[in-house]
Amino acid sequence: MDEIKKIIIDSIKKVLENDEIQVEEYIEKPKDSSMGDFAFPCFKLASVYKRSPMEIAKELYEKLTALNLEGVGKIEAVGAYINFFADSNVIASQVISKVLSKGEEYLKSDLGKGKTVCIDYSSPNIAKPFHIGHLRTTIIGAALYNLYKALGYRTVGINHLGDYGTQFGYVIEGYKRWKDEYDLDTEPIKSLVSIYVRISALAKEDESVIELARENFAKLEQGDKETVELWSKFRELSIKEYKRIYEKLDIEFDSYNGEAFYNDKMDEIVDILEQKQVLTESEGAKVVNLKKEKVPCMILKSNGSTTYATRDLAAVLFRKREYDFEKCIYVTGGEQMLHFKQVFEVAEHIVGKDVAQGLVHVPFGMVLGSDGKKFSTRKGASATIEGVLDEAIEKSRETLIQKGKDVEIEETAKKIGIGAVIFNDLKNSRIKDEVFDLDDMLKFEGETGPYVQYTFVRTNSILEKAGGLPSQVNASLLKEKEELELIKKIADLENVMKQAAEEYEPSVLTRYVIEVATLFSKFYNECQVIVEDEELKNARLALVYSTGVVIKGVLGILGIKCPDKM
Ligand code: ARG
């Protein structure tokens, strides 16, 4: 499709003979395909040629038609627009031959070659629960990571762990008192959270606890050996447990540099801000006043300690030096909007305006239960996020057994269960609240992960029955409406991926893959694949294969695996 677009742009330029006119920028893709695959509006030319846009469109239309453009089936002038209809034979041949020759590589591009994108995501807080919001940042972040990678960027996945802060003073205090009551080795997250909750409650009754917690934290800051060892043990054990969740989702990070990593890197930030004379006193604290935000960004608290923002500023500088990123993307809940606005503005003083422009906050909405209230994990086995994931797998397992499917149950249930959770999370624009209803997301029909996976499985079994993929294909035989619509969708993939990346919006891909699945069903209902006519059969098989490649590839980017059978 891009080849055809280029031919159209070049020929409009040729006909206009005017370098000033930005043809590339004016050309549009009509929403409604009855208006063509590309459209060129002539409004902006009216002032240049001092004639009505309609007249200009008409004249251009005549000149362009005379050129007999390759790959363009039909041109029309409608009002002020010239509409171009791609020649479906040409598209079909181009797309199908590209998928056939590239296979899974069809989803790869080199758009981002030589550029680096850092993605800061997941980033749970030690001694605080790994809640459903963290599951969202993990899923969205991983999808963006895979997407940018597929587009040819170098990607750096960073887990900016909340591994520092006064809560450690409390946890250490609680641990000293009750360590025998908890099983930190097997259940670190749960134990640390319980200890934290318990000691915080005690601190409300007994002020001396606050003092002791403060002392512990001061010791940690001063590098007291025993305290640091405890902190480090809590951190290690927690990471080990997080990794178990990440493994279920098949996610790996390139860096686990969390907040603590920046402890020795914050003086430089304070120095820079002082040098630039942007640091001001406010009630004993040091802050930077902002132009774009009313609330100043606090750099040093009145007791001299640094803040979450200071650590993020140190992280910006470190990442710039270490990775030389083009973009650094932060995936967190919408409630951190102000924090990132503040950090990004102050970052202009640290790394300069240009670099700071590459800092992007990608917020997302809340998770609601099926009752419309804020989602909360239930008691028992599904009381943790890991438990929820296991429950999704368990339910898929039951369905597979119930339906009497002849498949490798364990592996398939995992792919379906986890896939359903991921798909549900990415189904709507991320800023919308998500409804988390396991039964609903695990359905085999409707806009669900299992439905799309199942469509892939169908493509697979059609090919299997036909004895595999033909080597010779004449795709111009694909002329039915359902065939052409599916082909055009497949041809659109690269644009869709670009759009999803530009908008940091995996739902663009989810919507797309649902459309592919739906168009495939229509095609399969209307056009028999295994027909007498060998040539037509081969062309249709190639379309089936291409659909499978696209579905599996897009799901893969989203973080969802496709079973071969289900
Ligand atoms: N730990 C934070 C939280 O759970 C998220 C950190 C996001 N990343 C960052 N660089 N601030 O809310």
PDB file of N, CA and C in Angstrom, residues 250-294:
ATOM      1  N   ASP A 250       5.686 -13.981  30.813  1.00  0.00           N
ATOM      2  CA  ASP A 250       6.810 -14.063  29.886  1.00  0.00           C
ATOM      3  C   ASP A 250       7.453 -12.700  29.620  1.00  0.00           C
ATOM      4  N   ILE A 251       7.780 -12.024  30.703  1.00  0.00           N
ATOM      5  CA  ILE A 251       8.375 -10.686  30.597  1.00  0.00           C
ATOM      6  C   ILE A 251       9.730 -10.688  31.278  1.00  0.00           C
ATOM      7  N   GLU A 252      10.689 -10.002  30.628  1.00  0.00           N
ATOM      8  CA  GLU A 252      11.982  -9.827  31.279  1.00  0.00           C
ATOM      9  C   GLU A 252      12.358  -8.356  31.235  1.00  0.00           C
ATOM     10  N   PHE A 253      13.081  -7.900  32.215  1.00  0.00           N
ATOM     11  CA  PHE A 253      13.518  -6.501  32.217  1.00  0.00           C
ATOM     12  C   PHE A 253      15.004  -6.424  31.900  1.00  0.00           C
ATOM     13  N   ASP A 254      15.388  -5.302  31.303  1.00  0.00           N
ATOM     14  CA  ASP A 254      16.804  -5.101  31.042  1.00  0.00           C
ATOM     15  C   ASP A 254      17.489  -4.489  32.259  1.00  0.00           C
ATOM     16  N   SER A 255      16.704  -3.856  33.122  1.00  0.00           N
ATOM     17  CA  SER A 255      17.297  -3.243  34.308  1.00  0.00           C
ATOM     18  C   SER A 255      16.324  -3.244  35.475  1.00  0.00           C
ATOM     19  N   TYR A 256      16.865  -3.540  36.644  1.00  0.00           N
ATOM     20  CA  TYR A 256      16.081  -3.459  37.878  1.00  0.00           C
ATOM     21  C   TYR A 256      16.600  -2.310  38.736  1.00  0.00           C
ATOM     22  N   ASN A 257      17.177  -1.298  38.103  1.00  0.00           N
ATOM     23  CA  ASN A 257      17.637  -0.155  38.871  1.00  0.00           C
ATOM     24  C   ASN A 257      16.443   0.602  39.420  1.00  0.00           C
ATOM     25  N   GLY A 258      16.215   0.452  40.698  1.00  0.00           N
ATOM     26  CA  GLY A 258      15.063   1.109  41.303  1.00  0.00           C
ATOM     27  C   GLY A 258      15.462   2.428  41.955  1.00  0.00           C
ATOM     28  N   GLU A 259      14.616   2.896  42.840  1.00  0.00           N
ATOM     29  CA  GLU A 259      14.861   4.207  43.444  1.00  0.00           C
ATOM     30  C   GLU A 259      16.179   4.245  44.217  1.00  0.00           C
ATOM     31  N   ALA A 260      16.492   3.147  44.899  1.00  0.00           N
ATOM     32  CA  ALA A 260      17.693   3.138  45.734  1.00  0.00           C
ATOM     33  C   ALA A 260      18.971   3.333  44.911  1.00  0.00           C
ATOM     34  N   PHE A 261      18.915   2.885  43.684  1.00  0.00           N
ATOM     35  CA  PHE A 261      20.076   2.996  42.804  1.00  0.00           C
ATOM     36  C   PHE A 261      20.536   4.449  42.669  1.00  0.00           C
ATOM     37  N   TYR A 262      19.620   5.370  42.890  1.00  0.00           N
ATOM     38  CA  TYR A 262      19.942   6.777  42.659  1.00  0.00           C
ATOM     39  C   TYR A 262      20.389   7.508  43.921  1.00  0.00           C
ATOM     40  N   ASN A 263      20.525   6.767  45.021  1.00  0.00           N
ATOM     41  CA  ASN A 263      20.913   7.407  46.284  1.00  0.00           C
ATOM     42  C   ASN A 263      22.156   8.269  46.148  1.00  0.00           C
ATOM     43  N   ASP A 264      23.151   7.756  45.437  1.00  0.00           N
ATOM     44  CA  ASP A 264      24.402   8.526  45.345  1.00  0.00           C
ATOM     45  C   ASP A 264      24.417   9.425  44.103  1.00  0.00           C
ATOM     46  N   LYS A 265      23.276   9.552  43.444  1.00  0.00           N
ATOM     47  CA  LYS A 265      23.279  10.328  42.207  1.00  0.00           C
ATOM     48  C   LYS A 265      22.414  11.583  42.313  1.00  0.00           C
ATOM     49  N   MET A 266      21.999  11.885  43.540  1.00  0.00           N
ATOM     50  CA  MET A 266      21.085  13.016  43.667  1.00  0.00           C
ATOM     51  C   MET A 266      21.774  14.335  44.002  1.00  0.00           C
ATOM     52  N   ASP A 267      22.973  14.233  44.590  1.00  0.00           N
ATOM     53  CA  ASP A 267      23.708  15.482  44.877  1.00  0.00           C
ATOM     54  C   ASP A 267      23.931  16.258  43.584  1.00  0.00           C
ATOM     55  N   GLU A 268      24.246  15.520  42.550  1.00  0.00           N
ATOM     56  CA  GLU A 268      24.519  16.184  41.269  1.00  0.00           C
ATOM     57  C   GLU A 268      23.288  16.960  40.781  1.00  0.00           C
ATOM     58  N   ILE A 269      22.122  16.364  41.011  1.00  0.00           N
ATOM     59  CA  ILE A 269      20.879  17.027  40.582  1.00  0.00           C
ATOM     60  C   ILE A 269      20.705  18.344  41.359  1.00  0.00           C
ATOM     61  N   VAL A 270      20.910  18.254  42.683  1.00  0.00           N
ATOM     62  CA  VAL A 270      20.778  19.456  43.500  1.00  0.00           C
ATOM     63  C   VAL A 270      21.795  20.507  43.048  1.00  0.00           C
ATOM     64  N   ASP A 271      23.029  20.062  42.777  1.00  0.00           N
ATOM     65  CA  ASP A 271      24.071  20.995  42.315  1.00  0.00           C
ATOM     66  C   ASP A 271      23.663  21.701  41.021  1.00  0.00           C
ATOM     67  N   ILE A 272      23.208  20.902  40.064  1.00  0.00           N
ATOM     68  CA  ILE A 272      22.839  21.495  38.766  1.00  0.00           C
ATOM     69  C   ILE A 272      21.740  22.545  38.958  1.00  0.00           C
ATOM     70  N   LEU A 273      20.736  22.157  39.750  1.00  0.00           N
ATOM     71  CA  LEU A 273      19.608  23.073  39.928  1.00  0.00           C
ATOM     72  C   LEU A 273      20.049  24.345  40.668  1.00  0.00           C
ATOM     73  N   GLU A 274      21.003  24.167  41.584  1.00  0.00           N
ATOM     74  CA  GLU A 274      21.514  25.338  42.298  1.00  0.00           C
ATOM     75  C   GLU A 274      22.283  26.250  41.342  1.00  0.00           C
ATOM     76  N   GLN A 275      23.138  25.611  40.551  1.00  0.00           N
ATOM     77  CA  GLN A 275      23.912  26.372  39.563  1.00  0.00           C
ATOM     78  C   GLN A 275      23.017  27.166  38.625  1.00  0.00           C
ATOM     79  N   LYS A 276      21.945  26.512  38.219  1.00  0.00           N
ATOM     80  CA  LYS A 276      21.028  27.187  37.287  1.00  0.00           C
ATOM     81  C   LYS A 276      20.134  28.188  38.005  1.00  0.00           C
ATOM     82  N   GLN A 277      20.314  28.262  39.306  1.00  0.00           N
ATOM     83  CA  GLN A 277      19.571  29.210  40.153  1.00  0.00           C
ATOM     84  C   GLN A 277      18.055  29.057  40.024  1.00  0.00           C
ATOM     85  N   VAL A 278      17.626  27.813  40.032  1.00  0.00           N
ATOM     86  CA  VAL A 278      16.179  27.597  39.972  1.00  0.00           C
ATOM     87  C   VAL A 278      15.640  26.995  41.267  1.00  0.00           C
ATOM     88  N   LEU A 279      16.571  26.733  42.205  1.00  0.00           N
ATOM     89  CA  LEU A 279      16.150  26.124  43.467  1.00  0.00           C
ATOM     90  C   LEU A 279      15.777  27.232  44.453  1.00  0.00           C
ATOM     91  N   THR A 280      14.552  27.210  44.986  1.00  0.00           N
ATOM     92  CA  THR A 280      14.181  28.240  45.962  1.00  0.00           C
ATOM     93  C   THR A 280      13.706  27.598  47.260  1.00  0.00           C
ATOM     94  N   GLU A 281      13.821  28.390  48.356  1.00  0.00           N
ATOM     95  CA  GLU A 281      13.377  27.933  49.677  1.00  0.00           C
ATOM     96  C   GLU A 281      11.877  28.093  49.799  1.00  0.00           C
ATOM     97  N   SER A 282      11.255  27.092  50.377  1.00  0.00           N
ATOM     98  CA  SER A 282       9.848  27.247  50.679  1.00  0.00           C
ATOM     99  C   SER A 282       9.573  26.487  51.969  1.00  0.00           C
ATOM    100  N   GLU A 283       9.307  27.205  53.015  1.00  0.00           N
ATOM    101  CA  GLU A 283       9.074  26.632  54.343  1.00  0.00           C
ATOM    102  C   GLU A 283      10.145  25.603  54.720  1.00  0.00           C
ATOM    103  N   GLY A 284      11.371  25.981  54.502  1.00  0.00           N
ATOM    104  CA  GLY A 284      12.478  25.100  54.877  1.00  0.00           C
ATOM    105  C   GLY A 284      12.839  24.071  53.827  1.00  0.00           C
ATOM    106  N   ALA A 285      11.917  23.827  52.889  1.00  0.00           N
ATOM    107  CA  ALA A 285      12.212  22.857  51.832  1.00  0.00           C
ATOM    108  C   ALA A 285      12.815  23.577  50.633  1.00  0.00           C
ATOM    109  N   LYS A 286      13.418  22.790  49.716  1.00  0.00           N
ATOM    110  CA  LYS A 286      13.930  23.389  48.482  1.00  0.00           C
ATOM    111  C   LYS A 286      13.079  22.912  47.315  1.00  0.00           C
ATOM    112  N   VAL A 287      12.587  23.864  46.562  1.00  0.00           N
ATOM    113  CA  VAL A 287      11.669  23.513  45.478  1.00  0.00           C
ATOM    114  C   VAL A 287      12.060  24.223  44.189  1.00  0.00           C
ATOM    115  N   VAL A 288      11.526  23.737  43.081  1.00  0.00           N
ATOM    116  CA  VAL A 288      11.668  24.461  41.816  1.00  0.00           C
ATOM    117  C   VAL A 288      10.271  24.931  41.430  1.00  0.00           C
ATOM    118  N   ASN A 289      10.136  26.251  41.235  1.00  0.00           N
ATOM    119  CA  ASN A 289       8.839  26.766  40.780  1.00  0.00           C
ATOM    120  C   ASN A 289       8.698  26.509  39.286  1.00  0.00           C
ATOM    121  N   LEU A 290       7.490  26.198  38.881  1.00  0.00           N
ATOM    122  CA  LEU A 290       7.297  25.776  37.486  1.00  0.00           C
ATOM    123  C   LEU A 290       6.462  26.784  36.709  1.00  0.00           C
ATOM    124  N   LYS A 291       6.667  26.780  35.409  1.00  0.00           N
ATOM    125  CA  LYS A 291       5.877  27.679  34.551  1.00  0.00           C
ATOM    126  C   LYS A 291       4.554  27.025  34.196  1.00  0.00           C
ATOM    127  N   LYS A 292       4.644  25.717  33.932  1.00  0.00           N
ATOM    128  CA  LYS A 292       3.444  25.047  33.420  1.00  0.00           C
ATOM    129  C   LYS A 292       2.530  24.504  34.521  1.00  0.00           C
ATOM    130  N   GLU A 293       3.066  24.382  35.734  1.00  0.00           N
ATOM    131  CA  GLU A 293       2.264  23.827  36.830  1.00  0.00           C
ATOM    132  C   GLU A 293       2.256  24.784  38.013  1.00  0.00           C
ATOM    133  N   LYS A 294       1.130  24.807  38.711  1.00  0.00           N
ATOM    134  CA  LYS A 294       1.044  25.692  39.887  1.00  0.00           C
ATOM    135  C   LYS A 294       1.876  25.144  41.041  1.00  0.00           C
TER     136      LYS A 294
END
